[in-house]
Coordinates of C-alpha atoms in Angstrom, one line a residue:
X264 CA 5.4 -37.7 -23.1
X265 CA 3.7 -35.1 -21.0
X266 CA 5.7 -33.7 -18.1
X267 CA 4.4 -34.6 -14.6
X268 CA 2.7 -31.8 -12.7
X269 CA 1.9 -31.1 -9.1
X270 CA -1.8 -31.4 -8.3
X271 CA -3.2 -28.2 -6.7
X272 CA -5.5 -30.1 -4.4
X273 CA -3.7 -33.3 -3.2
X274 CA -0.2 -31.8 -3.6
X275 CA 1.2 -35.0 -5.3
X276 CA 3.1 -35.2 -8.5
X277 CA 1.1 -36.9 -11.3
X278 CA 1.8 -37.8 -14.9
X279 CA -1.8 -37.2 -15.9
X280 CA -3.4 -33.9 -14.9
X281 CA -5.9 -31.6 -16.2
X282 CA -5.2 -27.8 -16.5
X283 CA -8.2 -25.8 -15.6
X284 CA -9.0 -22.1 -14.9
X285 CA -8.7 -21.6 -11.1
X286 CA -12.1 -21.9 -9.5
X287 CA -13.1 -19.1 -7.2
X288 CA -13.4 -21.6 -4.3
X289 CA -9.7 -22.4 -4.6
X290 CA -7.8 -19.9 -2.5
X291 CA -4.4 -21.6 -1.9
X292 CA -3.1 -19.5 -4.8
X293 CA -4.5 -16.8 -7.0
X294 CA -3.0 -17.7 -10.3
X295 CA -5.0 -17.8 -13.5
X296 CA -5.0 -21.6 -13.7
X297 CA -4.1 -24.7 -11.8
X298 CA -3.2 -28.4 -12.5
X299 CA -5.5 -31.1 -11.0
X300 CA -5.0 -34.8 -11.0
X301 CA -7.8 -37.0 -12.4
X302 CA -8.7 -38.3 -8.9
X303 CA -9.1 -34.8 -7.5
X304 CA -11.0 -33.7 -10.6
X305 CA -13.6 -36.4 -9.7
X306 CA -13.4 -35.8 -5.9
X307 CA -14.0 -32.1 -6.2
X308 CA -16.6 -32.4 -9.0
X309 CA -14.6 -30.4 -11.5
X310 CA -15.4 -32.6 -14.5
X311 CA -17.6 -29.8 -16.1
X312 CA -14.7 -27.4 -16.3
X313 CA -13.0 -27.3 -19.7
X314 CA -9.3 -27.8 -20.3
X315 CA -7.5 -24.5 -20.0
X316 CA -4.6 -23.7 -22.3
X317 CA -2.3 -21.0 -20.8
X318 CA -0.4 -18.7 -23.1
X319 CA 3.4 -19.0 -23.3
X320 CA 3.6 -15.7 -21.3
X321 CA 1.3 -17.1 -18.6
X322 CA 3.4 -20.3 -18.3
X323 CA 6.6 -18.3 -18.1
X324 CA 5.3 -16.1 -15.3
X325 CA 3.8 -19.0 -13.5
X326 CA 7.1 -20.8 -13.6
X327 CA 9.0 -17.8 -12.3
X328 CA 6.4 -16.8 -9.7
X329 CA 8.3 -18.3 -6.8
X330 CA 11.7 -17.5 -8.2
X331 CA 12.6 -13.8 -8.3
X332 CA 14.7 -12.6 -11.2
X333 CA 17.7 -10.5 -10.2
X334 CA 19.8 -8.3 -12.7
X335 CA 23.5 -9.0 -12.9
X336 CA 26.4 -7.9 -15.1
X337 CA 28.6 -10.1 -17.3
X338 CA 32.0 -8.7 -18.0
X339 CA 33.7 -9.5 -21.3
X340 CA 37.5 -10.0 -21.7
X341 CA 37.8 -6.4 -23.2
X342 CA 36.0 -4.9 -20.3
X343 CA 32.6 -4.5 -21.9
X344 CA 29.6 -4.9 -19.6
X345 CA 26.5 -6.9 -20.5
X346 CA 23.2 -7.2 -18.7
X347 CA 21.9 -10.6 -17.7
X348 CA 19.7 -12.1 -15.0
X349 CA 19.9 -14.9 -12.4
X350 CA 17.1 -16.4 -10.3
X351 CA 16.8 -16.7 -6.6
X352 CA 19.2 -19.6 -6.5
X353 CA 21.9 -17.8 -8.4
X354 CA 21.3 -19.7 -11.6
X355 CA 21.8 -17.6 -14.8
X356 CA 18.8 -17.5 -17.1
X357 CA 19.3 -19.2 -20.5
X358 CA 19.6 -17.2 -23.7
X359 CA 16.1 -18.5 -24.7
X360 CA 14.6 -17.2 -21.5
X361 CA 16.3 -13.8 -21.8
X362 CA 15.2 -13.5 -25.4
X363 CA 11.6 -14.4 -24.4
X364 CA 11.7 -11.7 -21.7
X365 CA 13.2 -9.1 -24.1
X366 CA 10.5 -9.7 -26.8
X367 CA 7.7 -9.5 -24.3
X368 CA 9.0 -6.3 -22.8
X369 CA 9.4 -4.8 -26.3
X370 CA 5.7 -5.4 -26.8
X371 CA 4.8 -4.0 -23.4
X372 CA 6.6 -0.7 -23.8
X373 CA 4.7 0.1 -27.0
X374 CA 1.4 0.2 -25.1
X375 CA -0.3 3.6 -25.1
X376 CA -0.4 5.3 -21.7
X377 CA 2.0 2.8 -20.1
X378 CA 4.0 5.5 -18.3
X379 CA 0.9 7.0 -16.7
X380 CA -0.3 3.5 -15.8
X381 CA 3.0 2.6 -14.1
X382 CA 3.1 5.9 -12.2
X383 CA -0.5 5.4 -10.9
X384 CA 0.2 1.7 -9.9
X385 CA 3.3 2.7 -8.1
X386 CA 1.5 5.5 -6.3
X387 CA -1.3 3.2 -5.3
X388 CA 1.2 0.7 -3.9
X389 CA 3.0 3.5 -2.0
X390 CA -0.3 4.6 -0.4
X391 CA -1.4 1.1 0.5
X392 CA 1.9 0.4 2.3
X393 CA 1.8 3.6 4.4
X394 CA -1.8 4.4 5.2
X395 CA -4.8 2.5 6.5
X396 CA -7.7 1.8 4.1
X397 CA -10.9 3.8 4.7
X398 CA -13.5 1.3 5.9
X399 CA -16.2 3.5 4.5
X400 CA -14.7 3.8 1.1
X401 CA -12.5 1.1 -0.4
X402 CA -10.9 3.5 -2.8
X403 CA -9.7 5.9 -0.1
X404 CA -7.3 6.0 2.9
X405 CA -7.6 7.3 6.4
X406 CA -5.8 10.6 7.2
X407 CA -3.1 9.7 9.8
X408 CA -4.3 12.1 12.4
X409 CA -1.8 10.6 14.9
X410 CA 1.0 12.3 13.0
X411 CA -0.3 15.7 14.0
X412 CA 0.6 14.8 17.6
X413 CA -2.2 16.8 19.1
X414 CA -2.3 16.9 22.9
X415 CA -4.7 18.5 25.4
X416 CA -2.9 19.9 28.4
X417 CA -3.6 21.8 31.6
X418 CA -1.8 24.8 32.8
X419 CA 0.4 24.3 35.9
X420 CA -0.5 27.4 38.0
X421 CA 2.8 27.0 39.8
X422 CA 4.7 28.0 36.6
X423 CA 4.4 31.5 35.3
X424 CA 4.2 31.5 31.5
X425 CA 1.8 32.0 28.6
X426 CA 1.3 31.9 24.9
X427 CA -0.8 33.4 22.1
X428 CA -3.2 31.1 20.3
X429 CA -1.9 30.1 16.9
X430 CA -5.4 30.6 15.4
X431 CA -7.3 33.4 17.0
X432 CA -4.4 35.2 18.7
X433 CA -6.0 35.0 22.1
X434 CA -3.4 35.4 24.9
X435 CA -3.4 32.5 27.4
X436 CA -1.6 32.5 30.8
X437 CA -0.8 29.9 33.4
X438 CA -2.1 32.3 36.1
X439 CA -5.6 31.9 34.7
X440 CA -5.3 28.1 34.7
X441 CA -7.5 25.9 32.5
X442 CA -6.7 23.7 29.5
X443 CA -5.1 24.3 26.1
X444 CA -4.0 22.3 23.1
X445 CA -0.7 21.7 21.3
X446 CA 0.2 20.4 17.9
X447 CA 3.7 19.1 17.1
X448 CA 3.6 17.5 13.7
X449 CA 5.5 14.3 12.9
X450 CA 5.6 12.3 9.6
X451 CA 3.9 12.8 7.2
X452 CA 3.1 16.3 8.3
X453 CA 5.5 19.2 8.6
X454 CA 5.5 22.5 10.5
X455 CA 6.5 24.0 13.9
X456 CA 4.8 23.3 17.2
X457 CA 1.8 25.5 17.9
X458 CA -0.5 26.0 20.8
X459 CA -4.3 26.7 20.7
X460 CA -6.7 28.0 23.2
X461 CA -9.6 25.6 22.4
X462 CA -10.8 22.6 20.4
X463 CA -12.1 24.9 17.7
X464 CA -8.8 26.6 17.3
X465 CA -6.7 23.5 17.3
X466 CA -9.1 22.0 14.6
X467 CA -8.5 25.0 12.4
X468 CA -4.7 24.7 12.7
X469 CA -4.8 20.9 12.3
X470 CA -7.0 21.1 9.2
X471 CA -4.7 23.6 7.6
X472 CA -1.7 21.3 8.1
X473 CA -3.6 18.4 6.7
X474 CA -4.8 20.3 3.6
X475 CA -1.4 21.7 3.0
X476 CA 0.1 18.2 3.1
X477 CA -2.6 16.6 0.9
X478 CA -2.4 19.3 -1.9
X479 CA 1.4 19.7 -1.8
X480 CA 1.7 15.9 -2.3
X481 CA -1.2 15.7 -4.9
X482 CA -3.0 13.2 -2.7
X483 CA -6.5 14.7 -3.2
X484 CA -8.0 11.6 -4.7
X485 CA -6.7 9.3 -2.0
X486 CA -8.6 10.8 1.0
X487 CA -12.3 11.6 1.7
X488 CA -12.1 15.3 2.2
X489 CA -15.9 15.6 2.6
X490 CA -15.6 13.7 6.0
X491 CA -12.4 15.5 7.0
X492 CA -14.0 17.9 9.4
X493 CA -16.2 15.3 11.1
X494 CA -13.4 12.9 11.6
X495 CA -10.9 15.5 12.8
X496 CA -13.4 16.8 15.4
X497 CA -13.9 13.2 16.6
X498 CA -10.2 12.7 16.9
X499 CA -9.6 15.9 18.8
X500 CA -12.5 15.1 21.2
X501 CA -10.7 11.8 22.0
X502 CA -8.0 13.9 23.6
X503 CA -10.4 14.8 26.4
X504 CA -9.7 11.4 27.8
X505 CA -5.9 12.2 28.0
X506 CA -5.1 15.2 30.1
X507 CA -1.5 16.3 30.7
X508 CA -0.4 18.8 33.3
X509 CA 2.3 21.3 32.2

C-alpha cells in the first residue's frame, strides 16, 4: 500500500497523491518535485502534468531537507573511534542510510574538477554574505566604500597644526583654514590613517586602497572595476553634505 503524503497545496495528508515536477507558479518551496492530492490536482488544473518519478537520491535529499545531519563519534570498547551521524532530533542514522550516503559521496568525489567547483561555490557564498549585490550587474558586488571611512573636515583656526597631503605632498595648515579629507580604513580595507588636501587627492588614495585589497584578495571578477572611478567620485562627493570641524 502506498504511503500517505502531504499535499503541497492543501497541506493535508492523503493516501492518494500525484507526484509532479514543481510548477514555476508554486513558490512555497523550491524543490524539484511536489506531491498533490487528487482534489487539488483538479482544483489547480494540473491534470496535464505527467507523473514525476524522483531518483532515490532526490527522495533521500528531500526527506532530509528539514533535518540537518550532524557528525558524531562512536567509541568501541577497545577505544577505537568511528564516524556516524545523527539528525536534528539526535536520532542516529541507520546503517542503510549511512551506506547510501557513503556510496553517493564516493560517486561525487570522482567528478572531474570537483575541487575547483567547491572552491568557487564557497567563495561565491562568502561574497554574497558579506557584500551587497551590484544592481547594475547581477554577477558583481558593490565595493564597500563605507569601510574606507572617508570624512570631509574643516580646519579649526583656533588650533595650530598642519599636515602633508598623502597624495600630492602639499602642506596644509590650520592657519590657512579651509577643508581637507581623511581616510581611516576599517574592514575589509587595511592601512594607516591618511589626510588629503582635496577630493581629487583623497580619490587617488582611496582607489589605491581599494585596488590593493581587490588584487591581494583575488577578488577581481567580483567587482565592476570599469565603474570604480565613477562610483568612488560619487561617494566622496556625498561627504560634502557632512562637514566636521577639527
